[in-house]
mmCIF file of C-alpha atoms and ligand atoms in Angstrom:
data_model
loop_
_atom_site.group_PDB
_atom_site.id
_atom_site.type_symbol
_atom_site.label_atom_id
_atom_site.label_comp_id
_atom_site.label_asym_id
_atom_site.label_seq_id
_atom_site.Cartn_x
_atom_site.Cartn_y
_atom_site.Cartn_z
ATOM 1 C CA UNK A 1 6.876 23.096 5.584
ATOM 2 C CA UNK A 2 4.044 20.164 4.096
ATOM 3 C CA UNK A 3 4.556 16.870 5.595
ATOM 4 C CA UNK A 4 2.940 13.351 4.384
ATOM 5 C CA UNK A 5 2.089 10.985 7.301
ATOM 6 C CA UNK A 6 3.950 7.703 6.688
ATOM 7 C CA UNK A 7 3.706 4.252 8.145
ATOM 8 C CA UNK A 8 6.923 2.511 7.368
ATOM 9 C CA UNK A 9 9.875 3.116 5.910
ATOM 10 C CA UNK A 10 10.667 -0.498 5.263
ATOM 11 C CA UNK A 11 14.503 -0.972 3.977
ATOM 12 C CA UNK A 12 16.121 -4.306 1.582
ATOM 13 C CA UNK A 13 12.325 -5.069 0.201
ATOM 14 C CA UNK A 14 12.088 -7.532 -2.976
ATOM 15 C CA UNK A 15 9.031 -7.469 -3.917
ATOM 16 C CA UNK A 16 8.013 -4.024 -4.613
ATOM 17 C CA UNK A 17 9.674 -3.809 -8.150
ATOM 18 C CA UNK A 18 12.892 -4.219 -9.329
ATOM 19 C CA UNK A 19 16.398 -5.009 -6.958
ATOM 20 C CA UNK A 20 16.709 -4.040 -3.339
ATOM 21 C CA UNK A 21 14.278 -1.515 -3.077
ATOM 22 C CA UNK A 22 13.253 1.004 -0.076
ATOM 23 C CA UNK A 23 9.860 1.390 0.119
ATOM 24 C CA UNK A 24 8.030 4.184 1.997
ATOM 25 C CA UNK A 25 4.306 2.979 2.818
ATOM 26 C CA UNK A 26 1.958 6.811 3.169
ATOM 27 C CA UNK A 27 -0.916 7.002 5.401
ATOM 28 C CA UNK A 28 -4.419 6.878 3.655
ATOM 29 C CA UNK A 29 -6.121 5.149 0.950
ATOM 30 C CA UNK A 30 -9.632 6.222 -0.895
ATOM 31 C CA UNK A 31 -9.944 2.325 -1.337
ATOM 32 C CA UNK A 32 -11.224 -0.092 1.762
ATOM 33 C CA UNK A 33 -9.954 -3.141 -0.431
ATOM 34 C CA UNK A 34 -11.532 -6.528 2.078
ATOM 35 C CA UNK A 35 -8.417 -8.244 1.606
ATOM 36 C CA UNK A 36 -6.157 -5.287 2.339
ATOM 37 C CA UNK A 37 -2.977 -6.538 4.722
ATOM 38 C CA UNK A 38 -2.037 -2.998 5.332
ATOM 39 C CA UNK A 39 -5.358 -1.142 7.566
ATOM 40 C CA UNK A 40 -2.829 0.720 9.857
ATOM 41 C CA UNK A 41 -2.457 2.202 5.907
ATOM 42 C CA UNK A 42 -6.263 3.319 5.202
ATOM 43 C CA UNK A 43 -6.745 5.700 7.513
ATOM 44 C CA UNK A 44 -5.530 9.483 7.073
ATOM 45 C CA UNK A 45 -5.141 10.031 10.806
ATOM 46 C CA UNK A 46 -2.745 8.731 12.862
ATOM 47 C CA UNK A 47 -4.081 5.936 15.110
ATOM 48 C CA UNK A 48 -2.791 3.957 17.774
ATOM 49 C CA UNK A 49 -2.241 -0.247 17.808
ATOM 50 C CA UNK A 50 -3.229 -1.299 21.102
ATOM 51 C CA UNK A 51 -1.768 -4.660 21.828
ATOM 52 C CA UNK A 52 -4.447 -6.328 24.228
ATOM 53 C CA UNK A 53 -2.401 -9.442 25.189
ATOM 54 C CA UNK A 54 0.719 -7.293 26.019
ATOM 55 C CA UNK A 55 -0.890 -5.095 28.691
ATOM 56 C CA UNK A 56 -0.245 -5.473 32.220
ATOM 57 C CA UNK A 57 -2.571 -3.410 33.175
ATOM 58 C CA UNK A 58 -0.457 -1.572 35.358
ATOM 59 C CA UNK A 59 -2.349 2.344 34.435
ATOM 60 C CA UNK A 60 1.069 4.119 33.559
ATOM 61 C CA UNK A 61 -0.245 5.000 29.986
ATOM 62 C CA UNK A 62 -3.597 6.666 31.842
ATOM 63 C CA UNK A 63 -1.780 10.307 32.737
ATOM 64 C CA UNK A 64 -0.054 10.788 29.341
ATOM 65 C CA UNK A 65 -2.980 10.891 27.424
ATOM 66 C CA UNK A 66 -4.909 13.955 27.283
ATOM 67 C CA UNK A 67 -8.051 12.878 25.904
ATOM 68 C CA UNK A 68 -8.364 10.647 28.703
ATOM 69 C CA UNK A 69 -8.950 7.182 26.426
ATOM 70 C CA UNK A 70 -7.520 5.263 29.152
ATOM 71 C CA UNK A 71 -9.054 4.239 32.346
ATOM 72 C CA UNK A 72 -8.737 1.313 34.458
ATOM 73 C CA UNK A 73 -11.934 -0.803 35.832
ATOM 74 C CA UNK A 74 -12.171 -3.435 38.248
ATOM 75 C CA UNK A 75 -7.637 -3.620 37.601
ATOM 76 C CA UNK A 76 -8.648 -3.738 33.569
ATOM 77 C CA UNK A 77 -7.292 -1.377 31.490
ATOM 78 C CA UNK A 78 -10.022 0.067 28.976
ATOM 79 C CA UNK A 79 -8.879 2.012 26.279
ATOM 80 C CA UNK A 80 -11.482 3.853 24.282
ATOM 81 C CA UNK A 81 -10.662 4.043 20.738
ATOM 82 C CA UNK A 82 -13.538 6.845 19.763
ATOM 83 C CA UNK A 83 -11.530 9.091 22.360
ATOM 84 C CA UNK A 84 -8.254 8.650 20.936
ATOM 85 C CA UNK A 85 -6.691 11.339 18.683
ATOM 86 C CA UNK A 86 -3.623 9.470 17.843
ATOM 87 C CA UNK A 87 -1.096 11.806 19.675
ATOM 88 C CA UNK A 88 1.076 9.231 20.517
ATOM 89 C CA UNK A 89 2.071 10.678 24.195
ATOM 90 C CA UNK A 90 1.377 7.119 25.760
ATOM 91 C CA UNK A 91 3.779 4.875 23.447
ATOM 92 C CA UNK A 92 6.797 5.841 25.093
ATOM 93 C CA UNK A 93 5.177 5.051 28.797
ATOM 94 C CA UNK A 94 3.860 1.716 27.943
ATOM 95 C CA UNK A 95 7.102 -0.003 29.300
ATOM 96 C CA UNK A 96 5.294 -3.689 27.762
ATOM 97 C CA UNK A 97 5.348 -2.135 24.130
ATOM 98 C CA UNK A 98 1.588 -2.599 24.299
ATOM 99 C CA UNK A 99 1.209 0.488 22.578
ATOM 100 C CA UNK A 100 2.491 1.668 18.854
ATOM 101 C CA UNK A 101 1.685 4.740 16.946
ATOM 102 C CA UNK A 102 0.867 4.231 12.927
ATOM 103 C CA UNK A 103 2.158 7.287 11.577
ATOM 104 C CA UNK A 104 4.608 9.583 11.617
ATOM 105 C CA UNK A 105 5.525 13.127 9.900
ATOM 106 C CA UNK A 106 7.911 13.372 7.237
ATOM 107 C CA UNK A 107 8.730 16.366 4.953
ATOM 108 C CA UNK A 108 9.740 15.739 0.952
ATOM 109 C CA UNK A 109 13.164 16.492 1.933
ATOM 110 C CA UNK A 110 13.466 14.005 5.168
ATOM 111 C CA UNK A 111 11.964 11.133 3.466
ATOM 112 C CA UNK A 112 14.630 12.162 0.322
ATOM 113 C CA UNK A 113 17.240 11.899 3.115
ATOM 114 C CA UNK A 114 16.131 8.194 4.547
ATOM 115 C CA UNK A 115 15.983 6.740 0.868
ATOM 116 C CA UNK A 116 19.559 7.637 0.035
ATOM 117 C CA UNK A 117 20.939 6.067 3.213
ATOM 118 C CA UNK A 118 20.702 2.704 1.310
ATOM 119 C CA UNK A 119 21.708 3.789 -1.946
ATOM 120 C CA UNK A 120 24.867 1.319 -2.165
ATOM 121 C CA UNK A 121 21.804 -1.235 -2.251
ATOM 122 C CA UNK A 122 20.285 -0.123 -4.925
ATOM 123 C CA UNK A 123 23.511 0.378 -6.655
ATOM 124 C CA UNK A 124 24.307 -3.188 -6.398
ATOM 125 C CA UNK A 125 20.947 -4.883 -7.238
ATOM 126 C CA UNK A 126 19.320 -2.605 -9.732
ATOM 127 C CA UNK A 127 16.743 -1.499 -7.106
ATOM 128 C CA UNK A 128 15.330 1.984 -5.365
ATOM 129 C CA UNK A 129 12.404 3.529 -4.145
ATOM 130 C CA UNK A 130 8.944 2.587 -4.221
ATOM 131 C CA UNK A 131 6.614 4.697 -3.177
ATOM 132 C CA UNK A 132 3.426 2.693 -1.582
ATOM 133 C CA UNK A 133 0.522 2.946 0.973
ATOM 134 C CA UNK A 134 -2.170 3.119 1.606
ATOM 135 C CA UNK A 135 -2.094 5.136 -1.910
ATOM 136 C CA UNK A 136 0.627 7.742 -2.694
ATOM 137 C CA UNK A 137 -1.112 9.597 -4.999
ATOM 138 C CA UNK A 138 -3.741 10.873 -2.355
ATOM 139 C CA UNK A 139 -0.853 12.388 -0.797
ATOM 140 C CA UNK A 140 -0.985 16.211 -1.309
ATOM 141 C CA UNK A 141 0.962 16.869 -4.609
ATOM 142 C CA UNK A 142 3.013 19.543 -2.934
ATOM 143 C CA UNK A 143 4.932 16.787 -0.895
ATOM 144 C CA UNK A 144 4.527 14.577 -3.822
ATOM 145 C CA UNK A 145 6.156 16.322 -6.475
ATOM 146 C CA UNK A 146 9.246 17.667 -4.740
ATOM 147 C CA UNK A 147 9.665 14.067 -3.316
ATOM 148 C CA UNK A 148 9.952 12.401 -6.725
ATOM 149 C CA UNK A 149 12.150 15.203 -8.020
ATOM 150 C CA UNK A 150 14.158 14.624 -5.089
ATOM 151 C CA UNK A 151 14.202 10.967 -5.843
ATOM 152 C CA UNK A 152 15.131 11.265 -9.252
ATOM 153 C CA UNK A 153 17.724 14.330 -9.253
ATOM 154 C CA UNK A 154 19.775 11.929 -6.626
ATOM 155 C CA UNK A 155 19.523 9.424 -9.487
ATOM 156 C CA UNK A 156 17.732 6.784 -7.315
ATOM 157 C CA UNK A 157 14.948 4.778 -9.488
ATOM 158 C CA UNK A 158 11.379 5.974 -8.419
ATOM 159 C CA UNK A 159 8.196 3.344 -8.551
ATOM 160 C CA UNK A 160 4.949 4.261 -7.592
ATOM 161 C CA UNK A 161 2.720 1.579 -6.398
ATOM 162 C CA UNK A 162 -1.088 2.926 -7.252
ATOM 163 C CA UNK A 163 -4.572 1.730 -6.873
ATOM 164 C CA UNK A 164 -4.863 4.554 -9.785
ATOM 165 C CA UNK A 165 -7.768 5.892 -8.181
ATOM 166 C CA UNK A 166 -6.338 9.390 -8.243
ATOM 167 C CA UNK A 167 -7.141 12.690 -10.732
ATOM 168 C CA UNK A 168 -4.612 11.979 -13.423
ATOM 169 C CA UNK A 169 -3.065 15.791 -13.165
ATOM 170 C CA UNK A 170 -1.635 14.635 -10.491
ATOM 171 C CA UNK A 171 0.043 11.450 -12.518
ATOM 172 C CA UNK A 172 0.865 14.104 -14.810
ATOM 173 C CA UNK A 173 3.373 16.406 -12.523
ATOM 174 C CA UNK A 174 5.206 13.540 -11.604
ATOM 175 C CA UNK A 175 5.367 11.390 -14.776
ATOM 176 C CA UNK A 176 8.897 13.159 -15.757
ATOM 177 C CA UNK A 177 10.355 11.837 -12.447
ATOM 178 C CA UNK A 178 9.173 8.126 -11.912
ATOM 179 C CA UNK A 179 10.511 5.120 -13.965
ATOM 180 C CA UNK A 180 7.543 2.931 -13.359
ATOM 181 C CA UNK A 181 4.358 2.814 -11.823
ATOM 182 C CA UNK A 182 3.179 -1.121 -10.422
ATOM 183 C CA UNK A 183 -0.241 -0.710 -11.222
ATOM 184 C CA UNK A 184 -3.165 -2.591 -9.868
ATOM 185 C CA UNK A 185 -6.149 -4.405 -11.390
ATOM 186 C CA UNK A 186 -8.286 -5.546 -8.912
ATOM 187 C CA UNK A 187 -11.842 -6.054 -10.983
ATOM 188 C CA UNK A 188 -12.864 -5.055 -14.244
ATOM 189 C CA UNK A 189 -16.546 -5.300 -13.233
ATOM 190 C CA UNK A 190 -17.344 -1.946 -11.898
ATOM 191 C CA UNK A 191 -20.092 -3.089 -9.816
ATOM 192 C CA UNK A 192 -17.537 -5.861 -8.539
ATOM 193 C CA UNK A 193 -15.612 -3.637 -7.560
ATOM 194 C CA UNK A 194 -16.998 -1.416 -6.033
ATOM 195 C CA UNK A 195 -18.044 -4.148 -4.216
ATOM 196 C CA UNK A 196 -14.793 -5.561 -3.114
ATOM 197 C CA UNK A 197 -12.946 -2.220 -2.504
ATOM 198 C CA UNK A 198 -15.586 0.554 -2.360
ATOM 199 C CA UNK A 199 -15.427 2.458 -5.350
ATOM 200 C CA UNK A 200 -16.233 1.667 -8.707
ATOM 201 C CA UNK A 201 -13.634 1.354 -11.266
ATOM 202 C CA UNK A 202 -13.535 4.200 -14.286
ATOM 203 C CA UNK A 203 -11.065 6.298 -13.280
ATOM 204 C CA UNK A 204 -8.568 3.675 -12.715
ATOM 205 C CA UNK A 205 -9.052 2.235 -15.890
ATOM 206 C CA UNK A 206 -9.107 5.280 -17.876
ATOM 207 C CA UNK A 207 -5.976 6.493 -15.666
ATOM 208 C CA UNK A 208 -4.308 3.205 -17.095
ATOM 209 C CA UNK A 209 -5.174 3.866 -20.507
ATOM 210 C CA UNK A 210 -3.357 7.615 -20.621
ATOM 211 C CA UNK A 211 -0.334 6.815 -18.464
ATOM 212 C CA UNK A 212 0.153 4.100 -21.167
ATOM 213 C CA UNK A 213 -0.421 6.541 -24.194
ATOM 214 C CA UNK A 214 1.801 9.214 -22.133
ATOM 215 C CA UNK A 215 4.488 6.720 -22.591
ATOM 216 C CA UNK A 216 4.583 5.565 -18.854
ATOM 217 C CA UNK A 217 6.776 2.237 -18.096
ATOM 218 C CA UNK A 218 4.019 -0.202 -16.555
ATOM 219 C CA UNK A 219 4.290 -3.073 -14.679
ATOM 220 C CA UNK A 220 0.608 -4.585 -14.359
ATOM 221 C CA UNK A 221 -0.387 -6.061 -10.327
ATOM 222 C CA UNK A 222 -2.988 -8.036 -9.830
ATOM 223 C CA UNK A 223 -3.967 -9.349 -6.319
ATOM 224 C CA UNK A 224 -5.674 -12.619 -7.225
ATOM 225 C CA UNK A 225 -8.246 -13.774 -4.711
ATOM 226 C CA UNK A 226 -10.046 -17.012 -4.229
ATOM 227 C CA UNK A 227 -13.287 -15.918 -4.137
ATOM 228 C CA UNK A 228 -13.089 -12.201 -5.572
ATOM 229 C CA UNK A 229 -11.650 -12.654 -8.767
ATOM 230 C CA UNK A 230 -9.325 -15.420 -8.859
ATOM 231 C CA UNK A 231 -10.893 -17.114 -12.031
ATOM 232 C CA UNK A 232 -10.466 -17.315 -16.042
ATOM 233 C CA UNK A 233 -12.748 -15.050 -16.855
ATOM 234 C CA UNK A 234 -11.383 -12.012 -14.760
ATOM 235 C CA UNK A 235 -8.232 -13.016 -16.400
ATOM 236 C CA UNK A 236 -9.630 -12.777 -19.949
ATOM 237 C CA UNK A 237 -11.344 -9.587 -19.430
ATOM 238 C CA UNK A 238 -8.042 -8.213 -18.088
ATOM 239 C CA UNK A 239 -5.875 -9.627 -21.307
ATOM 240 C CA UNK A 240 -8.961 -8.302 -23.626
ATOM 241 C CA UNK A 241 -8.667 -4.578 -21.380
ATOM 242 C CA UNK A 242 -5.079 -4.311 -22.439
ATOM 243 C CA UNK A 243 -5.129 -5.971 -26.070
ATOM 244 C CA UNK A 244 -7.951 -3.430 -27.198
ATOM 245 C CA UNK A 245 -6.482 -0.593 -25.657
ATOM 246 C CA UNK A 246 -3.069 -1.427 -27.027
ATOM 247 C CA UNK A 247 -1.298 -1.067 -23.001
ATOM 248 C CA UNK A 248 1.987 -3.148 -23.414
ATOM 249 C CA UNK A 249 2.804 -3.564 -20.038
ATOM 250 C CA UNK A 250 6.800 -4.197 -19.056
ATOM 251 C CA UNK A 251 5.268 -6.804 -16.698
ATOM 252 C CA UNK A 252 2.253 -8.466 -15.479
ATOM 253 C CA UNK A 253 2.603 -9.429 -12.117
ATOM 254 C CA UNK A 254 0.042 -12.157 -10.576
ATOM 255 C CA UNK A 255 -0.060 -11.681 -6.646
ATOM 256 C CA UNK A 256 -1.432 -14.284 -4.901
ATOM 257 C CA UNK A 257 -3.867 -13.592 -1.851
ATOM 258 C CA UNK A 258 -2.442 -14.097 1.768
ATOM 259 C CA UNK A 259 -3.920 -13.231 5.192
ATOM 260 C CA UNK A 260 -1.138 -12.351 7.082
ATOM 261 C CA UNK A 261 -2.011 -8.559 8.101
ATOM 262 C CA UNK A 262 -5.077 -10.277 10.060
ATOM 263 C CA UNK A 263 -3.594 -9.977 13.302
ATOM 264 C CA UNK A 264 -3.334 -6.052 12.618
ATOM 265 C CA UNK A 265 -7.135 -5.442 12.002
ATOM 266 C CA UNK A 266 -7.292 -7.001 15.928
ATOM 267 C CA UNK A 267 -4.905 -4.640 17.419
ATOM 268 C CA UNK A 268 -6.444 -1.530 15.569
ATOM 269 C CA UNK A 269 -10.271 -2.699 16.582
ATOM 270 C CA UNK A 270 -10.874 -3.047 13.290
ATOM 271 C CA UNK A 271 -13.222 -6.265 11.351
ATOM 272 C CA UNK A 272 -11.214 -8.673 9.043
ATOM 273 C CA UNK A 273 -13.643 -11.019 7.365
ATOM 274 C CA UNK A 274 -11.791 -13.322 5.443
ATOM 275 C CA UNK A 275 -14.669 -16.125 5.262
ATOM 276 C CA UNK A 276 -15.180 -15.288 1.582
ATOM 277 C CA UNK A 277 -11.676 -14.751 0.912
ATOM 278 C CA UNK A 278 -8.994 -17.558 -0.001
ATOM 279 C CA UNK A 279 -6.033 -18.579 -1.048
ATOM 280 C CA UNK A 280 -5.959 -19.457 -4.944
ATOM 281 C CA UNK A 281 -3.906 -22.624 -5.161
ATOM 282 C CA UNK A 282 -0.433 -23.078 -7.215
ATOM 283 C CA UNK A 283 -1.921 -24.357 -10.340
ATOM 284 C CA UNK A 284 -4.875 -21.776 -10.756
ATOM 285 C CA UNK A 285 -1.680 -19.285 -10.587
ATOM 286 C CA UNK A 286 0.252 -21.555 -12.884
ATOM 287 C CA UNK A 287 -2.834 -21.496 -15.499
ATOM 288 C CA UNK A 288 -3.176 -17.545 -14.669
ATOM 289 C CA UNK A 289 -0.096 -16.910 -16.372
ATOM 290 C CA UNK A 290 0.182 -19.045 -19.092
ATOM 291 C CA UNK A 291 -3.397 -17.452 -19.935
ATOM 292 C CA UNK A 292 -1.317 -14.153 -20.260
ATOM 293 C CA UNK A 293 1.724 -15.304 -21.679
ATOM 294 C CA UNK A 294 0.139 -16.962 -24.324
ATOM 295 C CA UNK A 295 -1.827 -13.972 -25.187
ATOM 296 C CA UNK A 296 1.610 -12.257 -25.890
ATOM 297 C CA UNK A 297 2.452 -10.876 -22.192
ATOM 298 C CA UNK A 298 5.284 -12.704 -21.864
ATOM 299 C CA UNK A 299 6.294 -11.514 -19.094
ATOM 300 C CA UNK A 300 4.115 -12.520 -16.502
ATOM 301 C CA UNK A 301 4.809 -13.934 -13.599
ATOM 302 C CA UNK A 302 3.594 -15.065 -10.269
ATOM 303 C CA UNK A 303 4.565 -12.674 -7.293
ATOM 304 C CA UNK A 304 6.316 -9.317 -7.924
HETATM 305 S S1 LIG B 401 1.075 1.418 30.196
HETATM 306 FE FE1 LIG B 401 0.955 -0.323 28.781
HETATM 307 S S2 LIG B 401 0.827 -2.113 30.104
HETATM 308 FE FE2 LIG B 401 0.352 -0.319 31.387
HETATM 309 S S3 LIG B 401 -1.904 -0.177 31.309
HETATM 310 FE FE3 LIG B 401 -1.104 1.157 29.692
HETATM 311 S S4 LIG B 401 -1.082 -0.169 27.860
HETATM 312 FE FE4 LIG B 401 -1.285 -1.515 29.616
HETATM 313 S S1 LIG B 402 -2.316 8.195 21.354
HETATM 314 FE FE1 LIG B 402 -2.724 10.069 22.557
HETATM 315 S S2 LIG B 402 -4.956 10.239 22.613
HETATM 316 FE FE2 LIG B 402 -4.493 8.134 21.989
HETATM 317 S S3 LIG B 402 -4.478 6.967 23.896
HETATM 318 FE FE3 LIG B 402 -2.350 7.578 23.525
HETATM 319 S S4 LIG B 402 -2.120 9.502 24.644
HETATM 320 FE FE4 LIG B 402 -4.335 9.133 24.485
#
């Protein structure tokens, strides 16, 4: 049976779409967005956090692990990353919880089975499942497409949160199943942002442009970033996108850049340089949206 590696299954979330929502973050992302405050989520492959100021160096995690990442010098205990193949044997040894495994298997039917544990939730707020990353729709669409079917014949309200960077086939098989896809617009410069998140930007937009002719319920995201593309004429370019190719989204949501998933790129020996990077302030967000809501996209707002 297929399996998807996911990250999190994180239960009573508000901000991925509408009402108490369960949201199920996959493994793996074609994007390597700078300001991204999931990298456990870019990665295919399992991989290991390795929490340097919780271990006591006290060598019980070096015979679990095969590949022999784990050795001990001068009472240090040196864990070597490029040896690691993300089994996971160690985690349970590591009595100081210096040691977590980012990922875990899940079939179509298992993760169908953890969303409808909350369904009362959902019932009461208007909510569901969101489907997030990383980027769902690199998932293999034989996991995908039974999952949404599962979602929906349950009657639980599907959103898929995409980057869009995907072959729009795949959009395609599951389009009868989802009831809106939070879509993001990062930079409508391709060079920028290609830049900013490694690949250029055609596919997403054109993406965007037939899941809105197909009829698909849209809720617009845009991460705003001091620095990247937190300024007027982003915005404009993005309100002059959507006017010309007639996309009436249901929403525009403005997201404003935080750092908060720093601490992660430490503990997976990964860079975080958030020099260039900051916070926009409350009025740029404020003058954000009343650029789109007096353009006709009334409703905009400021988080999501
Ligand atoms: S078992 Fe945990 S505390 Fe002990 S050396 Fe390994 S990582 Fe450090
Ligand atoms: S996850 Fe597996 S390969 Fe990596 S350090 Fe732990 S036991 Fe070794």
């Amino acid at each position: 049976m297929k399996t998807a590696v996911v990250t999190n299954i994180q239960r009573y979330s508000t901000h991925d779409g509408d009402g108490v929502r369960t949201t199920i973050f996959f493994k793996g992302c074609p994007l390597s967005c700078r300001w991204c405050h999931n990298p456990e989520s870019q990665d295919f492959r399992k991989e290991l956090f390795f929490y340097d100021n919780k271990c006591k160096n006290c060598g019980g995690c070096i015979p679990r692990c095969p590949s022999g990442a784990n050795v001990l010098e001068e009472g240090k205990l040196c864990f070597d990353r490029s040896k690691c193949t993300g089994c996971g044997n160690c985690t349970d040894w590591c009595i100081y919880e210096a040691r977590e495994l980012a990922g875990k298997d899940y079939t179509a039917e298992q993760l169908v089975k953890e969303a409808k544990k909350d369904r009362i939730f959902y019932e009461q707020s208007g909510g569901g499942v969101t489907l997030s990353g990383g980027e769902v729709m690199s998932q293999d669409i034989e996991i995908l497409e039974p999952l949404c079917r599962g979602l929906h014949r349950e009657g639980l309200s599907v959103f898929i949160d995409t980057c869009g960077f995907a072959p729009y086939e795949k959009y395609e098989k599951i389009l009868p199943y989802v009831d809106t896809f939070l879509y993001d617009i990062k930079a409508m410069d391709s060079a920028v942002h290609k830049e900013w998140t490694g690949v250029d930007n055609a596919l997403i937009l054109e993406n965007l442009k037939k899941l809105s002719a197909a009829g698909a319920n849209i809720y617009i995201r845009i991460p705003t970033i001091g620095g990247v593309n937190a300024n007027e004429g982003f915005m404009q370019q993005v309100i002059a996108f959507l006017t010309e190719n007639n996309i009436h989204p249901a929403q525009v949501n403005l997201l404003p850049y935080h750092n908060y998933g720093r601490n992660k790129y430490a503990s997976l020996a990964k860079e975080y340089d958030d020099a260039s990077m900051q916070v926009p302030s409350d009025e740029q967000m404020e003058q954000f949206k009343n650029m789109f809501i007096n353009s006709g996209f009334t409703k905009t707002n400021i988080g999501g």
